[in-house]
Short mmCIF file of C-alpha atoms in Angstrom, two decimals:
data_model
loop_
_atom_site.label_atom_id
_atom_site.label_comp_id
_atom_site.label_asym_id
_atom_site.label_seq_id
_atom_site.Cartn_x
_atom_site.Cartn_y
_atom_site.Cartn_z
CA MET A 22 -0.62 10.69 20.22
CA PRO A 23 0.38 9.55 16.68
CA SER A 24 3.90 8.52 15.80
CA PRO A 25 5.82 11.74 14.99
CA ALA A 26 7.39 10.22 11.89
CA LEU A 27 4.00 9.25 10.49
CA SER A 28 2.54 12.68 11.19
CA ALA A 29 5.01 14.50 8.95
CA SER A 30 3.26 16.91 6.61
CA SER A 31 5.78 16.51 3.81
CA CYS A 32 7.92 13.73 2.47
CA ASP A 33 11.24 15.43 3.23
CA ASP A 34 12.07 12.67 5.70
CA CYS A 35 11.09 9.85 3.32
CA MET A 36 13.91 7.82 1.94
CA VAL A 37 14.39 5.56 -1.02
CA LEU A 38 13.97 1.94 0.05
CA ARG A 39 15.30 -1.12 -1.74
CA SER A 40 14.49 -4.80 -1.68
CA GLU A 41 15.96 -7.61 -3.74
CA ARG A 42 14.09 -6.66 -6.93
CA LEU A 43 12.45 -3.32 -6.15
CA LEU A 44 13.21 0.32 -5.60
CA LEU A 45 10.60 2.20 -3.54
CA ARG A 46 10.61 5.99 -3.73
CA PRO A 47 8.18 8.85 -3.15
CA TRP A 48 5.83 9.61 -6.04
CA ASN A 49 6.24 12.64 -8.30
CA VAL A 50 3.93 14.07 -10.96
CA ASP A 51 6.23 12.81 -13.72
CA ASP A 52 5.07 9.30 -12.78
CA ALA A 53 1.52 10.09 -14.00
CA PRO A 54 1.75 8.41 -17.46
CA ALA A 55 3.14 5.18 -15.98
CA LEU A 56 0.58 5.29 -13.16
CA PHE A 57 -2.24 5.74 -15.67
CA GLU A 58 -1.12 2.71 -17.69
CA LEU A 59 -1.47 0.49 -14.61
CA ALA A 60 -4.37 2.19 -12.81
CA ARG A 61 -6.72 2.36 -15.80
CA ASP A 62 -7.14 -1.44 -15.75
CA PRO A 63 -10.48 -2.26 -14.06
CA ARG A 64 -8.91 -5.33 -12.38
CA VAL A 65 -6.64 -3.11 -10.23
CA GLY A 66 -8.57 -0.37 -8.41
CA PRO A 67 -12.07 -1.73 -7.74
CA PRO A 68 -10.88 -4.67 -5.58
CA ALA A 69 -8.95 -2.11 -3.49
CA GLY A 70 -11.86 0.35 -3.32
CA TRP A 71 -11.10 2.92 -6.04
CA ALA A 72 -12.24 3.44 -9.61
CA PRO A 73 -9.98 2.91 -12.62
CA HIS A 74 -8.21 6.08 -13.71
CA ALA A 75 -9.75 7.75 -16.77
CA SER A 76 -6.80 9.88 -17.91
CA VAL A 77 -3.18 10.85 -17.28
CA ASP A 78 -4.50 14.11 -15.82
CA GLU A 79 -6.53 12.15 -13.27
CA SER A 80 -3.45 10.09 -12.39
CA ARG A 81 -1.46 13.30 -11.96
CA GLN A 82 -4.15 14.66 -9.62
CA VAL A 83 -4.18 11.40 -7.61
CA ILE A 84 -0.41 11.73 -7.18
CA ARG A 85 -0.85 15.31 -5.89
CA ASP A 86 -3.85 14.60 -3.64
CA VAL A 87 -3.29 11.06 -2.39
CA LEU A 88 0.00 9.43 -3.31
CA SER A 89 2.20 12.35 -2.25
CA ALA A 90 1.42 11.54 1.41
CA PRO A 91 4.39 10.72 3.63
CA HIS A 92 5.42 7.06 3.58
CA CYS A 93 3.67 6.34 0.28
CA PHE A 94 6.03 4.87 -2.29
CA ALA A 95 6.00 4.17 -6.01
CA ALA A 96 7.45 0.69 -6.55
CA PHE A 97 9.79 0.18 -9.51
CA LEU A 98 11.67 -2.83 -10.80
CA GLU A 99 15.29 -2.36 -9.78
CA ASP A 100 16.65 -3.86 -13.01
CA GLY A 101 14.41 -2.19 -15.58
CA GLY A 102 12.91 0.83 -13.91
CA ALA A 103 9.31 -0.09 -14.77
CA LEU A 104 6.62 1.12 -12.35
CA VAL A 105 4.94 -1.95 -10.84
CA GLY A 106 2.59 -0.38 -8.28
CA CYS A 107 2.32 1.36 -4.94
CA VAL A 108 2.92 0.60 -1.28
CA GLY A 109 2.37 2.87 1.70
CA LEU A 110 1.76 3.30 5.39
CA THR A 111 -1.20 5.37 6.59
CA PRO A 112 -0.96 6.83 10.10
CA ALA A 113 -3.39 5.77 12.80
CA GLU A 114 -5.37 9.02 12.75
CA ALA A 115 -6.23 8.48 9.06
CA SER A 116 -6.94 4.75 9.37
CA SER A 117 -10.04 2.98 10.60
CA ALA A 118 -7.97 -0.06 11.59
CA ALA A 119 -4.85 1.27 13.31
CA GLY A 120 -4.47 2.63 16.82
CA GLU A 121 -1.93 4.87 18.51
CA GLY A 122 1.66 4.09 17.44
CA GLU A 123 0.35 1.92 14.61
CA ALA A 124 -0.21 2.30 10.88
CA GLU A 125 -2.16 0.66 8.09
CA LEU A 126 -0.31 -0.94 5.18
CA GLY A 127 -1.77 -0.52 1.71
CA TYR A 128 -0.50 -1.85 -1.61
CA TRP A 129 -1.50 -2.57 -5.17
CA LEU A 130 0.27 -3.82 -8.30
CA GLY A 131 -0.41 -3.45 -12.00
CA VAL A 132 -1.76 -6.62 -13.63
CA PRO A 133 1.46 -7.39 -15.61
CA PHE A 134 3.25 -7.79 -12.26
CA TRP A 135 0.76 -10.08 -10.49
CA GLY A 136 1.85 -13.53 -9.38
CA LYS A 137 5.57 -12.73 -9.02
CA GLY A 138 5.74 -12.10 -5.25
CA LEU A 139 6.33 -8.36 -5.73
CA ALA A 140 3.48 -7.19 -3.46
CA THR A 141 4.85 -9.36 -0.66
CA GLU A 142 8.41 -8.17 -1.31
CA ALA A 143 7.47 -4.47 -1.33
CA SER A 144 5.30 -4.90 1.76
CA CYS A 145 8.06 -6.75 3.63
CA GLU A 146 10.41 -3.83 3.04
CA LEU A 147 7.81 -1.31 4.14
CA ILE A 148 7.04 -3.34 7.27
CA ARG A 149 10.76 -3.40 8.09
CA TYR A 150 10.86 0.37 7.58
CA GLY A 151 7.79 0.88 9.76
CA PHE A 152 9.11 -1.12 12.67
CA THR A 153 12.81 -0.21 12.55
CA GLU A 154 12.78 3.38 11.21
CA LEU A 155 9.39 4.69 12.36
CA GLY A 156 9.17 2.77 15.64
CA LEU A 157 5.65 1.46 15.04
CA SER A 158 4.24 -1.09 17.47
CA ALA A 159 1.87 -2.77 14.98
CA ILE A 160 0.99 -2.67 11.30
CA TRP A 161 -2.51 -3.42 10.07
CA ALA A 162 -3.80 -4.29 6.62
CA CYS A 163 -7.37 -4.74 5.43
CA TYR A 164 -8.91 -6.31 2.35
CA TYR A 165 -12.42 -6.40 0.99
CA GLU A 166 -14.29 -9.68 0.81
CA GLY A 167 -13.42 -11.45 -2.43
CA ASN A 168 -9.95 -9.90 -2.79
CA GLU A 169 -8.11 -13.17 -2.15
CA ARG A 170 -4.88 -11.93 -3.79
CA SER A 171 -4.53 -9.30 -1.10
CA HIS A 172 -5.54 -11.75 1.62
CA ARG A 173 -2.78 -14.17 0.56
CA VAL A 174 -0.18 -11.38 0.66
CA MET A 175 -1.18 -10.57 4.24
CA GLU A 176 -0.91 -14.23 5.22
CA ARG A 177 2.58 -14.45 3.67
CA LEU A 178 3.55 -11.36 5.68
CA GLY A 179 2.64 -13.20 8.89
CA MET A 180 -0.39 -11.06 9.68
CA ALA A 181 -3.08 -12.49 11.94
CA TYR A 182 -6.83 -12.04 11.46
CA GLN A 183 -8.38 -9.51 13.84
CA ARG A 184 -11.92 -8.64 12.75
CA SER A 185 -14.44 -8.20 9.94
CA ALA A 186 -17.12 -5.56 9.50
CA GLU A 187 -19.35 -4.07 6.85
CA CYS A 188 -18.13 -0.63 5.81
CA ASP A 189 -18.62 2.13 3.25
CA VAL A 190 -16.37 2.25 0.20
CA PRO A 191 -16.70 6.00 -0.47
CA LEU A 192 -14.78 6.16 -3.77
CA LEU A 193 -17.11 3.56 -5.29
CA GLY A 194 -20.32 4.51 -3.44
CA GLU A 195 -21.00 1.04 -2.09
CA ARG A 196 -20.78 -1.09 1.05
CA ARG A 197 -18.56 -4.14 1.45
CA VAL A 198 -17.31 -6.49 4.11
CA GLU A 199 -13.77 -5.57 5.15
CA HIS A 200 -11.41 -8.04 6.87
CA CYS A 201 -8.57 -6.63 8.99
CA MET A 202 -5.32 -8.36 9.86
CA CYS A 203 -2.42 -7.21 12.02
CA LEU A 204 1.27 -7.82 12.64
CA SER A 205 2.85 -6.68 15.90
CA ARG A 206 6.47 -5.59 16.13
CA ASP A 207 7.13 -8.48 18.55
CA ALA A 208 5.64 -11.06 16.16
CA TRP A 209 7.63 -9.59 13.27
CA ALA A 210 10.88 -9.64 15.28
CA ALA A 211 10.30 -13.27 16.33
CA ALA A 212 9.78 -14.33 12.72
CA CYS A 213 12.88 -12.62 11.32
#
C-alpha cells in the first residue's frame, strides 16, 4: 500500500519548504513564463528525458499536467525570487524504481543556476521532508547514462548505487541506460 501522504490527489497538504537559499512551493500556472525561459534550453530537458519547451503555452500545460502533482515544487531563490528549477517526489506506484513506502526524487535546474550547489540543497530539503513529514522508508533517484551532473548530486546526497538497466525514454522516443541510486531513512538519519 502506498504512503497515504504521497497518494494525495491534490496539493492541499503541500507546504512551502525553505532551505538556506531556496524557497520551494507548489507550482501554479502563473509560473509558466519563468518555466519556459529555463525549460526551452536544450541543455536542460534532454539529459533528464524530456524535450525542450517550445512555448509559454506548452510550459503552462506541463504545469497543469505534470508539475501540479503533489510533492512537486518550484524552486526559487529566497533572496531574489528567481525561479531556478524544480524538485519533487514521485510515489512508488508511479515510479519504476521505488517500492512500497518509498518515493523517487527528481530535480532539474535552469542553466544559469548550475554549479552553485542548488540542486543538492533543494534535494536535501525534499529528502528531509520525505523522511520526517511523509514517513518514507527510502528515497530513490535515477539518472541516464552520461548525465554526470545528476550523478554527482546523488553522490553528495549520500545515495548508494543499486542497479542499472536499459529503459525506454517515452518523451524522447528513445532507449537509454538508467542508473538508480537509493538512500534509506536509516542511512539518512545516521549521516545527519
